[in-house]
C-alpha cells in the first residue's frame, strides 16, 4: 500500500507544480481583452481546480504515509507541512474567487485590471508556498 501512496503523492505534487508557473502565465492575462481573456482565464480556472483536487490528494496521501513511517518526523515539521498546505489551499481558493469575478467583469465590459493584479499577487504567494512546501517535505531534517 505504501508504494501506491508514494505514487499518488508524487503525481499530485507534480500537479501542484502548476502553481509555480501561474505568476508567469497570469502576466499574459492582463495583456488580453474580451473573449481572448475569458478563454485564457477559463483555462487557468480549470488548472486551478485540478490543482485544488491534487492538493487534497497530496494532503491525504501525505497523512497516510506519515502514519506508516517510523521514526515519525518532528512535530515542527508536521505542523509546518500542514500550515503550508493550508496556505496553498486558501490562496488557491482566493484565486478561484477572483477568476470568477474577472470573468464576470469581462462579460459585463468592466475593467479587469484590478482582478488580474490580485490574481497575480495570489499566484506569487501560492508559488512561493508550494516551493517552500516541497523544500521542507523533501528535507525533513531542516526542522528536526
PDB file of N, CA, C and O in Angstrom, residues 1-9 60-69:
ATOM      1  N   UNK A   1       0.812  -1.195   0.000  1.00  0.00           N
ATOM      2  CA  UNK A   1       0.000   0.000   0.000  1.00  0.00           C
ATOM      3  C   UNK A   1       0.858   1.263   0.000  1.00  0.00           C
ATOM      4  O   UNK A   1       0.491   2.267  -0.602  1.00  0.00           O
ATOM      5  N   UNK A   2       2.013   1.210   0.667  1.00  0.00           N
ATOM      6  CA  UNK A   2       2.894   2.361   0.737  1.00  0.00           C
ATOM      7  C   UNK A   2       3.370   2.811  -0.648  1.00  0.00           C
ATOM      8  O   UNK A   2       3.370   4.019  -0.928  1.00  0.00           O
ATOM      9  N   UNK A   3       3.755   1.878  -1.550  1.00  0.00           N
ATOM     10  CA  UNK A   3       4.160   2.324  -2.900  1.00  0.00           C
ATOM     11  C   UNK A   3       3.044   3.041  -3.662  1.00  0.00           C
ATOM     12  O   UNK A   3       3.309   3.982  -4.418  1.00  0.00           O
ATOM     13  N   UNK A   4       1.802   2.624  -3.452  1.00  0.00           N
ATOM     14  CA  UNK A   4       0.675   3.301  -4.106  1.00  0.00           C
ATOM     15  C   UNK A   4       0.549   4.726  -3.561  1.00  0.00           C
ATOM     16  O   UNK A   4       0.325   5.674  -4.327  1.00  0.00           O
ATOM     17  N   UNK A   5       0.710   4.863  -2.251  1.00  0.00           N
ATOM     18  CA  UNK A   5       0.635   6.193  -1.639  1.00  0.00           C
ATOM     19  C   UNK A   5       1.754   7.094  -2.154  1.00  0.00           C
ATOM     20  O   UNK A   5       1.521   8.271  -2.440  1.00  0.00           O
ATOM     21  N   UNK A   6       2.951   6.550  -2.266  1.00  0.00           N
ATOM     22  CA  UNK A   6       4.077   7.341  -2.802  1.00  0.00           C
ATOM     23  C   UNK A   6       3.761   7.795  -4.219  1.00  0.00           C
ATOM     24  O   UNK A   6       3.972   8.960  -4.571  1.00  0.00           O
ATOM     25  N   UNK A   7       3.260   6.883  -5.054  1.00  0.00           N
ATOM     26  CA  UNK A   7       2.937   7.220  -6.438  1.00  0.00           C
ATOM     27  C   UNK A   7       1.905   8.335  -6.504  1.00  0.00           C
ATOM     28  O   UNK A   7       2.085   9.335  -7.210  1.00  0.00           O
ATOM     29  N   UNK A   8       0.805   8.191  -5.763  1.00  0.00           N
ATOM     30  CA  UNK A   8      -0.245   9.207  -5.763  1.00  0.00           C
ATOM     31  C   UNK A   8       0.268  10.539  -5.216  1.00  0.00           C
ATOM     32  O   UNK A   8      -0.076  11.613  -5.730  1.00  0.00           O
ATOM     33  N   UNK A   9       1.105  10.465  -4.197  1.00  0.00           N
ATOM     34  CA  UNK A   9       1.654  11.670  -3.586  1.00  0.00           C
ATOM     35  C   UNK A   9       2.554  12.418  -4.576  1.00  0.00           C
ATOM     36  O   UNK A   9       2.457  13.640  -4.699  1.00  0.00           O
ATOM     37  N   UNK A  60      -3.988  14.004   1.831  1.00  0.00           N
ATOM     38  CA  UNK A  60      -4.433  12.691   2.317  1.00  0.00           C
ATOM     39  C   UNK A  60      -3.331  11.638   2.218  1.00  0.00           C
ATOM     40  O   UNK A  60      -3.119  10.859   3.158  1.00  0.00           O
ATOM     41  N   UNK A  61      -2.641  11.589   1.086  1.00  0.00           N
ATOM     42  CA  UNK A  61      -1.589  10.581   0.937  1.00  0.00           C
ATOM     43  C   UNK A  61      -0.412  10.877   1.856  1.00  0.00           C
ATOM     44  O   UNK A  61       0.188   9.955   2.402  1.00  0.00           O
ATOM     45  N   UNK A  62      -0.103  12.151   2.034  1.00  0.00           N
ATOM     46  CA  UNK A  62       0.976  12.505   2.963  1.00  0.00           C
ATOM     47  C   UNK A  62       0.642  12.080   4.384  1.00  0.00           C
ATOM     48  O   UNK A  62       1.478  11.528   5.097  1.00  0.00           O
ATOM     49  N   UNK A  63      -0.589  12.333   4.798  1.00  0.00           N
ATOM     50  CA  UNK A  63      -1.017  11.906   6.131  1.00  0.00           C
ATOM     51  C   UNK A  63      -0.983  10.392   6.288  1.00  0.00           C
ATOM     52  O   UNK A  63      -0.581   9.874   7.330  1.00  0.00           O
ATOM     53  N   UNK A  64      -1.393   9.683   5.246  1.00  0.00           N
ATOM     54  CA  UNK A  64      -1.365   8.217   5.309  1.00  0.00           C
ATOM     55  C   UNK A  64       0.065   7.698   5.391  1.00  0.00           C
ATOM     56  O   UNK A  64       0.349   6.750   6.129  1.00  0.00           O
ATOM     57  N   UNK A  65       0.965   8.320   4.653  1.00  0.00           N
ATOM     58  CA  UNK A  65       2.365   7.866   4.686  1.00  0.00           C
ATOM     59  C   UNK A  65       3.028   8.182   6.020  1.00  0.00           C
ATOM     60  O   UNK A  65       3.815   7.389   6.525  1.00  0.00           O
ATOM     61  N   UNK A  66       2.702   9.332   6.618  1.00  0.00           N
ATOM     62  CA  UNK A  66       3.266   9.693   7.919  1.00  0.00           C
ATOM     63  C   UNK A  66       2.832   8.688   8.978  1.00  0.00           C
ATOM     64  O   UNK A  66       3.600   8.334   9.867  1.00  0.00           O
ATOM     65  N   UNK A  67       1.597   8.211   8.863  1.00  0.00           N
ATOM     66  CA  UNK A  67       1.115   7.253   9.857  1.00  0.00           C
ATOM     67  C   UNK A  67       1.825   5.907   9.749  1.00  0.00           C
ATOM     68  O   UNK A  67       1.837   5.141  10.699  1.00  0.00           O
ATOM     69  N   UNK A  68       2.424   5.624   8.597  1.00  0.00           N
ATOM     70  CA  UNK A  68       3.080   4.333   8.387  1.00  0.00           C
ATOM     71  C   UNK A  68       4.594   4.365   8.597  1.00  0.00           C
ATOM     72  O   UNK A  68       5.223   3.314   8.667  1.00  0.00           O
ATOM     73  N   UNK A  69       5.189   5.533   8.675  1.00  0.00           N
ATOM     74  CA  UNK A  69       6.643   5.633   8.752  1.00  0.00           C
ATOM     75  C   UNK A  69       7.093   5.656  10.215  1.00  0.00           C
ATOM     76  O   UNK A  69       6.394   6.143  11.089  1.00  0.00           O
TER      77      UNK A  69
END
